[in-house]
């Protein structure tokens, strides 16, 4: 039986496969057009793209109301499903902007429901945090974030910068990723939310199956997933493996 969800929130951490998932959901044509609409650094990008004026600044109630209206319009497909991706670091930004747009003083999950309607939460994690950290370090410092399936640049620098191994930064990233995952778990537990859970390692092995599980949860035909191509390319290579093994080796007790 179909579920009464009109929206979903992809709850993730960087380099957990969320771009792959967002691209496929959008390509399905029936499950919204999710993106990181409340990432602080991207607010003016989306405002420009949607024609939302911010001459008076982006920290006003008027702007946030117009931004929310445009976001719902652009992130919703003809089926009436809205999608958004939110990393843990953007939860506070989303809550603040929705509070300003909606008024009142309610919990962030209630704000999502008020803005988006009945909402499915999708928790996306990656088991191998060291591999995730290596991927994030290389993306941060090279400037190359994502490749399309044909090998062209989807997001980031056309000419990536060279990146050196950095054990201290990797350790910090691993700690951040573990903390963010724990924060999401706390978010769900405190609100008695049972998210749809996806794991990077399983999802990337069979992306269409992961997409089908989401479509089914949204009350859409899961068979559509088999027609949706994978839109992104895996970027991990021998260097990723080498750095991950080196980091694990170096942090073992002597």
PDB file of C-alpha atoms in Angstrom:
ATOM      1  CA  UNK A   1       0.000   0.000   0.000  1.00  0.00           C
ATOM      2  CA  UNK A   2       1.333   3.433  -0.900  1.00  0.00           C
ATOM      3  CA  UNK A   3       2.628   5.715   1.806  1.00  0.00           C
ATOM      4  CA  UNK A   4       1.239   9.251   2.222  1.00  0.00           C
ATOM      5  CA  UNK A   5       4.616  10.955   1.873  1.00  0.00           C
ATOM      6  CA  UNK A   6       4.717  14.147  -0.168  1.00  0.00           C
ATOM      7  CA  UNK A   7       8.397  14.813   0.529  1.00  0.00           C
ATOM      8  CA  UNK A   8      11.643  13.296   1.691  1.00  0.00           C
ATOM      9  CA  UNK A   9      14.834  14.478   3.348  1.00  0.00           C
ATOM     10  CA  UNK A  10      18.098  12.726   2.515  1.00  0.00           C
ATOM     11  CA  UNK A  11      20.033  12.864   5.784  1.00  0.00           C
ATOM     12  CA  UNK A  12      23.685  12.288   5.051  1.00  0.00           C
ATOM     13  CA  UNK A  13      27.323  13.130   5.451  1.00  0.00           C
ATOM     14  CA  UNK A  14      29.784  14.211   2.735  1.00  0.00           C
ATOM     15  CA  UNK A  15      31.022  11.483   0.365  1.00  0.00           C
ATOM     16  CA  UNK A  16      28.338   9.004   1.340  1.00  0.00           C
ATOM     17  CA  UNK A  17      26.861   8.661  -2.146  1.00  0.00           C
ATOM     18  CA  UNK A  18      24.227  11.355  -1.827  1.00  0.00           C
ATOM     19  CA  UNK A  19      25.005  12.941  -5.200  1.00  0.00           C
ATOM     20  CA  UNK A  20      24.548   9.588  -6.943  1.00  0.00           C
ATOM     21  CA  UNK A  21      21.221   9.201  -5.158  1.00  0.00           C
ATOM     22  CA  UNK A  22      20.050  12.758  -5.868  1.00  0.00           C
ATOM     23  CA  UNK A  23      20.874  12.470  -9.566  1.00  0.00           C
ATOM     24  CA  UNK A  24      18.975   9.201  -9.915  1.00  0.00           C
ATOM     25  CA  UNK A  25      15.955  10.439  -7.964  1.00  0.00           C
ATOM     26  CA  UNK A  26      15.744  13.501 -10.191  1.00  0.00           C
ATOM     27  CA  UNK A  27      16.200  11.374 -13.323  1.00  0.00           C
ATOM     28  CA  UNK A  28      13.291   9.132 -12.301  1.00  0.00           C
ATOM     29  CA  UNK A  29      10.963  12.048 -13.026  1.00  0.00           C
ATOM     30  CA  UNK A  30       8.566  11.051 -10.235  1.00  0.00           C
ATOM     31  CA  UNK A  31      10.491  11.680  -7.015  1.00  0.00           C
ATOM     32  CA  UNK A  32      11.442  15.322  -6.734  1.00  0.00           C
ATOM     33  CA  UNK A  33      14.639  17.114  -7.656  1.00  0.00           C
ATOM     34  CA  UNK A  34      16.703  16.986  -4.453  1.00  0.00           C
ATOM     35  CA  UNK A  35      19.760  19.101  -3.737  1.00  0.00           C
ATOM     36  CA  UNK A  36      21.445  20.834  -0.807  1.00  0.00           C
ATOM     37  CA  UNK A  37      19.108  23.808  -0.876  1.00  0.00           C
ATOM     38  CA  UNK A  38      19.889  24.844   2.710  1.00  0.00           C
ATOM     39  CA  UNK A  39      23.669  24.585   2.511  1.00  0.00           C
ATOM     40  CA  UNK A  40      24.743  28.014   3.746  1.00  0.00           C
ATOM     41  CA  UNK A  41      27.382  28.510   1.043  1.00  0.00           C
ATOM     42  CA  UNK A  42      24.855  27.727  -1.702  1.00  0.00           C
ATOM     43  CA  UNK A  43      21.959  30.007  -0.735  1.00  0.00           C
ATOM     44  CA  UNK A  44      22.870  32.810  -3.160  1.00  0.00           C
ATOM     45  CA  UNK A  45      23.623  30.260  -5.917  1.00  0.00           C
ATOM     46  CA  UNK A  46      20.109  28.882  -5.743  1.00  0.00           C
ATOM     47  CA  UNK A  47      18.580  32.335  -5.311  1.00  0.00           C
ATOM     48  CA  UNK A  48      20.299  33.463  -8.505  1.00  0.00           C
ATOM     49  CA  UNK A  49      19.227  30.339 -10.344  1.00  0.00           C
ATOM     50  CA  UNK A  50      15.597  30.725  -9.277  1.00  0.00           C
ATOM     51  CA  UNK A  51      15.417  34.484  -9.686  1.00  0.00           C
ATOM     52  CA  UNK A  52      14.897  35.162  -5.980  1.00  0.00           C
ATOM     53  CA  UNK A  53      15.941  38.733  -5.282  1.00  0.00           C
ATOM     54  CA  UNK A  54      18.276  39.264  -2.326  1.00  0.00           C
ATOM     55  CA  UNK A  55      19.178  42.927  -2.766  1.00  0.00           C
ATOM     56  CA  UNK A  56      18.016  43.442   0.821  1.00  0.00           C
ATOM     57  CA  UNK A  57      20.178  40.592   2.084  1.00  0.00           C
ATOM     58  CA  UNK A  58      19.615  36.882   2.620  1.00  0.00           C
ATOM     59  CA  UNK A  59      18.958  37.098   6.355  1.00  0.00           C
ATOM     60  CA  UNK A  60      15.431  38.497   6.320  1.00  0.00           C
ATOM     61  CA  UNK A  61      12.007  36.941   6.732  1.00  0.00           C
ATOM     62  CA  UNK A  62      10.935  38.233   3.331  1.00  0.00           C
ATOM     63  CA  UNK A  63      13.862  36.560   1.596  1.00  0.00           C
ATOM     64  CA  UNK A  64      13.384  33.253   3.416  1.00  0.00           C
ATOM     65  CA  UNK A  65       9.694  33.158   2.541  1.00  0.00           C
ATOM     66  CA  UNK A  66      10.392  33.819  -1.143  1.00  0.00           C
ATOM     67  CA  UNK A  67      13.289  31.356  -1.114  1.00  0.00           C
ATOM     68  CA  UNK A  68      11.078  28.646   0.422  1.00  0.00           C
ATOM     69  CA  UNK A  69       8.387  29.225  -2.202  1.00  0.00           C
ATOM     70  CA  UNK A  70      10.931  28.932  -5.012  1.00  0.00           C
ATOM     71  CA  UNK A  71      12.605  25.904  -3.418  1.00  0.00           C
ATOM     72  CA  UNK A  72       9.322  24.014  -3.187  1.00  0.00           C
ATOM     73  CA  UNK A  73       8.517  24.877  -6.795  1.00  0.00           C
ATOM     74  CA  UNK A  74      11.906  23.823  -8.150  1.00  0.00           C
ATOM     75  CA  UNK A  75      12.397  20.762  -5.955  1.00  0.00           C
ATOM     76  CA  UNK A  76       8.994  19.222  -6.695  1.00  0.00           C
ATOM     77  CA  UNK A  77       8.151  17.052  -9.699  1.00  0.00           C
ATOM     78  CA  UNK A  78       4.803  16.809 -11.472  1.00  0.00           C
ATOM     79  CA  UNK A  79       3.886  13.945  -9.129  1.00  0.00           C
ATOM     80  CA  UNK A  80       3.820  16.373  -6.202  1.00  0.00           C
ATOM     81  CA  UNK A  81       6.881  14.886  -4.494  1.00  0.00           C
ATOM     82  CA  UNK A  82       9.490  17.278  -3.068  1.00  0.00           C
ATOM     83  CA  UNK A  83      13.047  16.233  -2.261  1.00  0.00           C
ATOM     84  CA  UNK A  84      15.904  17.838  -0.362  1.00  0.00           C
ATOM     85  CA  UNK A  85      19.349  16.748   0.828  1.00  0.00           C
ATOM     86  CA  UNK A  86      20.561  17.994   4.207  1.00  0.00           C
ATOM     87  CA  UNK A  87      23.935  17.234   5.728  1.00  0.00           C
ATOM     88  CA  UNK A  88      24.075  17.381   9.513  1.00  0.00           C
ATOM     89  CA  UNK A  89      26.059  20.611   9.332  1.00  0.00           C
ATOM     90  CA  UNK A  90      23.143  22.297   7.539  1.00  0.00           C
ATOM     91  CA  UNK A  91      20.357  21.307   9.959  1.00  0.00           C
ATOM     92  CA  UNK A  92      20.769  24.479  12.027  1.00  0.00           C
ATOM     93  CA  UNK A  93      20.708  26.636   8.865  1.00  0.00           C
ATOM     94  CA  UNK A  94      17.548  24.935   7.619  1.00  0.00           C
ATOM     95  CA  UNK A  95      15.864  25.286  10.999  1.00  0.00           C
ATOM     96  CA  UNK A  96      16.755  28.976  11.286  1.00  0.00           C
ATOM     97  CA  UNK A  97      15.502  29.844   7.799  1.00  0.00           C
ATOM     98  CA  UNK A  98      12.282  27.869   8.171  1.00  0.00           C
ATOM     99  CA  UNK A  99      11.647  29.469  11.575  1.00  0.00           C
ATOM    100  CA  UNK A 100      12.089  32.896  10.063  1.00  0.00           C
ATOM    101  CA  UNK A 101       9.860  32.058   7.087  1.00  0.00           C
ATOM    102  CA  UNK A 102       7.114  30.334   9.062  1.00  0.00           C
ATOM    103  CA  UNK A 103       7.191  32.111  12.397  1.00  0.00           C
ATOM    104  CA  UNK A 104       6.478  30.394  15.694  1.00  0.00           C
ATOM    105  CA  UNK A 105       8.767  28.254  17.803  1.00  0.00           C
ATOM    106  CA  UNK A 106       8.624  24.549  16.947  1.00  0.00           C
ATOM    107  CA  UNK A 107      11.000  21.632  16.513  1.00  0.00           C
ATOM    108  CA  UNK A 108      12.892  21.391  13.233  1.00  0.00           C
ATOM    109  CA  UNK A 109      11.106  18.155  12.259  1.00  0.00           C
ATOM    110  CA  UNK A 110       7.780  19.909  12.753  1.00  0.00           C
ATOM    111  CA  UNK A 111       9.059  22.726  10.562  1.00  0.00           C
ATOM    112  CA  UNK A 112       9.910  20.238   7.815  1.00  0.00           C
ATOM    113  CA  UNK A 113       6.408  18.783   8.032  1.00  0.00           C
ATOM    114  CA  UNK A 114       4.843  22.235   7.978  1.00  0.00           C
ATOM    115  CA  UNK A 115       6.864  23.271   4.925  1.00  0.00           C
ATOM    116  CA  UNK A 116       7.007  19.990   2.994  1.00  0.00           C
ATOM    117  CA  UNK A 117       4.031  17.945   4.177  1.00  0.00           C
ATOM    118  CA  UNK A 118       4.346  14.310   5.377  1.00  0.00           C
ATOM    119  CA  UNK A 119       8.069  13.628   5.148  1.00  0.00           C
ATOM    120  CA  UNK A 120      10.088  10.456   4.639  1.00  0.00           C
ATOM    121  CA  UNK A 121      13.552  10.539   6.204  1.00  0.00           C
ATOM    122  CA  UNK A 122      16.301   8.682   4.354  1.00  0.00           C
ATOM    123  CA  UNK A 123      19.435   8.092   6.405  1.00  0.00           C
ATOM    124  CA  UNK A 124      22.458   7.596   4.167  1.00  0.00           C
ATOM    125  CA  UNK A 125      25.636   6.331   5.816  1.00  0.00           C
ATOM    126  CA  UNK A 126      28.994   4.900   4.836  1.00  0.00           C
ATOM    127  CA  UNK A 127      30.436   2.062   6.895  1.00  0.00           C
ATOM    128  CA  UNK A 128      34.078   2.654   5.993  1.00  0.00           C
ATOM    129  CA  UNK A 129      34.701   6.059   7.549  1.00  0.00           C
ATOM    130  CA  UNK A 130      38.401   6.033   6.655  1.00  0.00           C
ATOM    131  CA  UNK A 131      37.652   5.542   2.961  1.00  0.00           C
ATOM    132  CA  UNK A 132      35.014   8.264   3.263  1.00  0.00           C
ATOM    133  CA  UNK A 133      37.522  10.606   4.870  1.00  0.00           C
ATOM    134  CA  UNK A 134      40.111   9.957   2.153  1.00  0.00           C
ATOM    135  CA  UNK A 135      37.503  10.744  -0.496  1.00  0.00           C
ATOM    136  CA  UNK A 136      36.535  13.975   1.266  1.00  0.00           C
ATOM    137  CA  UNK A 137      40.140  15.076   1.758  1.00  0.00           C
ATOM    138  CA  UNK A 138      40.921  14.599  -1.917  1.00  0.00           C
ATOM    139  CA  UNK A 139      37.766  16.443  -2.986  1.00  0.00           C
ATOM    140  CA  UNK A 140      38.355  19.341  -0.591  1.00  0.00           C
ATOM    141  CA  UNK A 141      41.927  19.934  -1.681  1.00  0.00           C
ATOM    142  CA  UNK A 142      41.757  19.049  -5.368  1.00  0.00           C
ATOM    143  CA  UNK A 143      38.564  21.004  -5.998  1.00  0.00           C
ATOM    144  CA  UNK A 144      37.088  18.094  -7.966  1.00  0.00           C
ATOM    145  CA  UNK A 145      33.943  16.803  -6.304  1.00  0.00           C
ATOM    146  CA  UNK A 146      32.012  14.675  -8.783  1.00  0.00           C
ATOM    147  CA  UNK A 147      32.365  13.108 -12.215  1.00  0.00           C
ATOM    148  CA  UNK A 148      29.548  12.219 -14.595  1.00  0.00           C
ATOM    149  CA  UNK A 149      29.212   8.639 -15.768  1.00  0.00           C
ATOM    150  CA  UNK A 150      31.009   9.548 -19.007  1.00  0.00           C
ATOM    151  CA  UNK A 151      34.014  10.865 -17.087  1.00  0.00           C
ATOM    152  CA  UNK A 152      33.284  14.572 -17.575  1.00  0.00           C
ATOM    153  CA  UNK A 153      33.302  16.945 -14.622  1.00  0.00           C
ATOM    154  CA  UNK A 154      29.903  17.112 -12.929  1.00  0.00           C
ATOM    155  CA  UNK A 155      30.948  19.368 -10.056  1.00  0.00           C
ATOM    156  CA  UNK A 156      34.243  21.062  -9.319  1.00  0.00           C
ATOM    157  CA  UNK A 157      37.512  21.968 -10.999  1.00  0.00           C
ATOM    158  CA  UNK A 158      38.316  20.964 -14.552  1.00  0.00           C
ATOM    159  CA  UNK A 159      41.989  20.957 -13.591  1.00  0.00           C
ATOM    160  CA  UNK A 160      42.212  19.513 -10.072  1.00  0.00           C
ATOM    161  CA  UNK A 161      45.002  20.565  -7.735  1.00  0.00           C
ATOM    162  CA  UNK A 162      47.537  17.993  -6.597  1.00  0.00           C
ATOM    163  CA  UNK A 163      46.805  16.632  -3.121  1.00  0.00           C
ATOM    164  CA  UNK A 164      49.248  15.281  -0.536  1.00  0.00           C
ATOM    165  CA  UNK A 165      48.527  12.712   2.169  1.00  0.00           C
ATOM    166  CA  UNK A 166      47.621  14.382   5.484  1.00  0.00           C
ATOM    167  CA  UNK A 167      47.141  12.047   8.454  1.00  0.00           C
ATOM    168  CA  UNK A 168      46.066  14.808  10.853  1.00  0.00           C
ATOM    169  CA  UNK A 169      43.340  16.070   8.533  1.00  0.00           C
ATOM    170  CA  UNK A 170      42.142  12.526   7.877  1.00  0.00           C
ATOM    171  CA  UNK A 171      41.867  11.858  11.602  1.00  0.00           C
ATOM    172  CA  UNK A 172      39.865  15.062  12.041  1.00  0.00           C
ATOM    173  CA  UNK A 173      37.528  14.150   9.175  1.00  0.00           C
ATOM    174  CA  UNK A 174      36.945  10.638  10.534  1.00  0.00           C
ATOM    175  CA  UNK A 175      35.996  12.148  13.896  1.00  0.00           C
ATOM    176  CA  UNK A 176      33.646  14.647  12.209  1.00  0.00           C
ATOM    177  CA  UNK A 177      31.951  11.940  10.156  1.00  0.00           C
ATOM    178  CA  UNK A 178      31.456   9.715  13.196  1.00  0.00           C
ATOM    179  CA  UNK A 179      30.082  12.664  15.170  1.00  0.00           C
ATOM    180  CA  UNK A 180      27.668  13.647  12.396  1.00  0.00           C
ATOM    181  CA  UNK A 181      26.377  10.092  12.022  1.00  0.00           C
ATOM    182  CA  UNK A 182      25.828   9.922  15.780  1.00  0.00           C
ATOM    183  CA  UNK A 183      24.011  13.263  15.643  1.00  0.00           C
ATOM    184  CA  UNK A 184      21.622  11.965  12.992  1.00  0.00           C
ATOM    185  CA  UNK A 185      20.959   8.873  15.088  1.00  0.00           C
ATOM    186  CA  UNK A 186      20.159  11.119  18.042  1.00  0.00           C
ATOM    187  CA  UNK A 187      17.882  13.242  15.861  1.00  0.00           C
ATOM    188  CA  UNK A 188      15.858  10.193  14.857  1.00  0.00           C
ATOM    189  CA  UNK A 189      15.760   8.682  18.340  1.00  0.00           C
ATOM    190  CA  UNK A 190      14.627  11.892  20.053  1.00  0.00           C
ATOM    191  CA  UNK A 191      11.731  12.271  17.611  1.00  0.00           C
ATOM    192  CA  UNK A 192      10.870   8.576  17.288  1.00  0.00           C
ATOM    193  CA  UNK A 193      11.529   8.741  13.556  1.00  0.00           C
ATOM    194  CA  UNK A 194      12.161   5.471  11.721  1.00  0.00           C
ATOM    195  CA  UNK A 195      14.159   6.472   8.631  1.00  0.00           C
ATOM    196  CA  UNK A 196      14.648   4.457   5.493  1.00  0.00           C
ATOM    197  CA  UNK A 197      18.270   3.369   5.867  1.00  0.00           C
ATOM    198  CA  UNK A 198      20.739   3.122   2.996  1.00  0.00           C
ATOM    199  CA  UNK A 199      24.425   2.222   3.204  1.00  0.00           C
ATOM    200  CA  UNK A 200      26.946   3.542   0.673  1.00  0.00           C
ATOM    201  CA  UNK A 201      28.687   0.230   0.170  1.00  0.00           C
ATOM    202  CA  UNK A 202      25.417  -1.573  -0.659  1.00  0.00           C
ATOM    203  CA  UNK A 203      23.852   1.302  -2.568  1.00  0.00           C
ATOM    204  CA  UNK A 204      26.789   1.819  -4.925  1.00  0.00           C
ATOM    205  CA  UNK A 205      26.877  -1.922  -5.652  1.00  0.00           C
ATOM    206  CA  UNK A 206      23.241  -1.802  -6.813  1.00  0.00           C
ATOM    207  CA  UNK A 207      22.026   1.793  -7.240  1.00  0.00           C
ATOM    208  CA  UNK A 208      18.782   0.845  -8.975  1.00  0.00           C
ATOM    209  CA  UNK A 209      17.752  -1.352  -6.046  1.00  0.00           C
ATOM    210  CA  UNK A 210      18.359   1.527  -3.621  1.00  0.00           C
ATOM    211  CA  UNK A 211      16.301   3.825  -5.836  1.00  0.00           C
ATOM    212  CA  UNK A 212      13.515   1.245  -6.021  1.00  0.00           C
ATOM    213  CA  UNK A 213      13.326   1.088  -2.221  1.00  0.00           C
ATOM    214  CA  UNK A 214      12.825   4.856  -2.044  1.00  0.00           C
ATOM    215  CA  UNK A 215      10.240   4.910  -4.834  1.00  0.00           C
ATOM    216  CA  UNK A 216       8.339   2.150  -3.081  1.00  0.00           C
ATOM    217  CA  UNK A 217       8.402   4.043   0.230  1.00  0.00           C
ATOM    218  CA  UNK A 218       7.067   7.120  -1.580  1.00  0.00           C
ATOM    219  CA  UNK A 219       4.222   5.105  -3.093  1.00  0.00           C
ATOM    220  CA  UNK A 220       5.698   5.278  -6.602  1.00  0.00           C
ATOM    221  CA  UNK A 221       6.286   2.400  -8.995  1.00  0.00           C
ATOM    222  CA  UNK A 222       9.622   0.813  -7.997  1.00  0.00           C
ATOM    223  CA  UNK A 223       9.944  -0.691 -11.483  1.00  0.00           C
ATOM    224  CA  UNK A 224      10.820   2.801 -12.731  1.00  0.00           C
ATOM    225  CA  UNK A 225      14.216   2.400 -11.036  1.00  0.00           C
ATOM    226  CA  UNK A 226      15.350  -0.183 -13.588  1.00  0.00           C
ATOM    227  CA  UNK A 227      15.024   2.442 -16.338  1.00  0.00           C
ATOM    228  CA  UNK A 228      17.144   5.074 -14.563  1.00  0.00           C
ATOM    229  CA  UNK A 229      20.829   5.101 -15.519  1.00  0.00           C
ATOM    230  CA  UNK A 230      23.637   5.714 -13.037  1.00  0.00           C
ATOM    231  CA  UNK A 231      24.516   9.378 -13.521  1.00  0.00           C
ATOM    232  CA  UNK A 232      27.842   9.588 -11.684  1.00  0.00           C
ATOM    233  CA  UNK A 233      31.181   7.781 -11.815  1.00  0.00           C
ATOM    234  CA  UNK A 234      33.078   6.327  -8.872  1.00  0.00           C
ATOM    235  CA  UNK A 235      36.159   8.426  -8.171  1.00  0.00           C
ATOM    236  CA  UNK A 236      38.072   6.157  -5.809  1.00  0.00           C
ATOM    237  CA  UNK A 237      41.311   4.808  -7.233  1.00  0.00           C
ATOM    238  CA  UNK A 238      44.547   3.153  -6.144  1.00  0.00           C
ATOM    239  CA  UNK A 239      45.583   6.309  -4.292  1.00  0.00           C
ATOM    240  CA  UNK A 240      42.423   6.179  -2.168  1.00  0.00           C
ATOM    241  CA  UNK A 241      43.169   2.567  -1.255  1.00  0.00           C
ATOM    242  CA  UNK A 242      46.817   3.310  -0.512  1.00  0.00           C
ATOM    243  CA  UNK A 243      46.016   6.286   1.744  1.00  0.00           C
ATOM    244  CA  UNK A 244      43.281   4.409   3.612  1.00  0.00           C
ATOM    245  CA  UNK A 245      45.597   1.451   4.267  1.00  0.00           C
ATOM    246  CA  UNK A 246      48.409   3.760   5.340  1.00  0.00           C
ATOM    247  CA  UNK A 247      46.143   5.647   7.729  1.00  0.00           C
ATOM    248  CA  UNK A 248      44.839   2.425   9.304  1.00  0.00           C
ATOM    249  CA  UNK A 249      48.379   1.108   9.638  1.00  0.00           C
ATOM    250  CA  UNK A 250      49.744   4.283  11.213  1.00  0.00           C
ATOM    251  CA  UNK A 251      46.981   4.655  13.781  1.00  0.00           C
ATOM    252  CA  UNK A 252      47.295   1.103  15.115  1.00  0.00           C
ATOM    253  CA  UNK A 253      48.862   0.973  18.579  1.00  0.00           C
ATOM    254  CA  UNK A 254      52.562   0.093  18.493  1.00  0.00           C
TER     255      UNK A 254
END
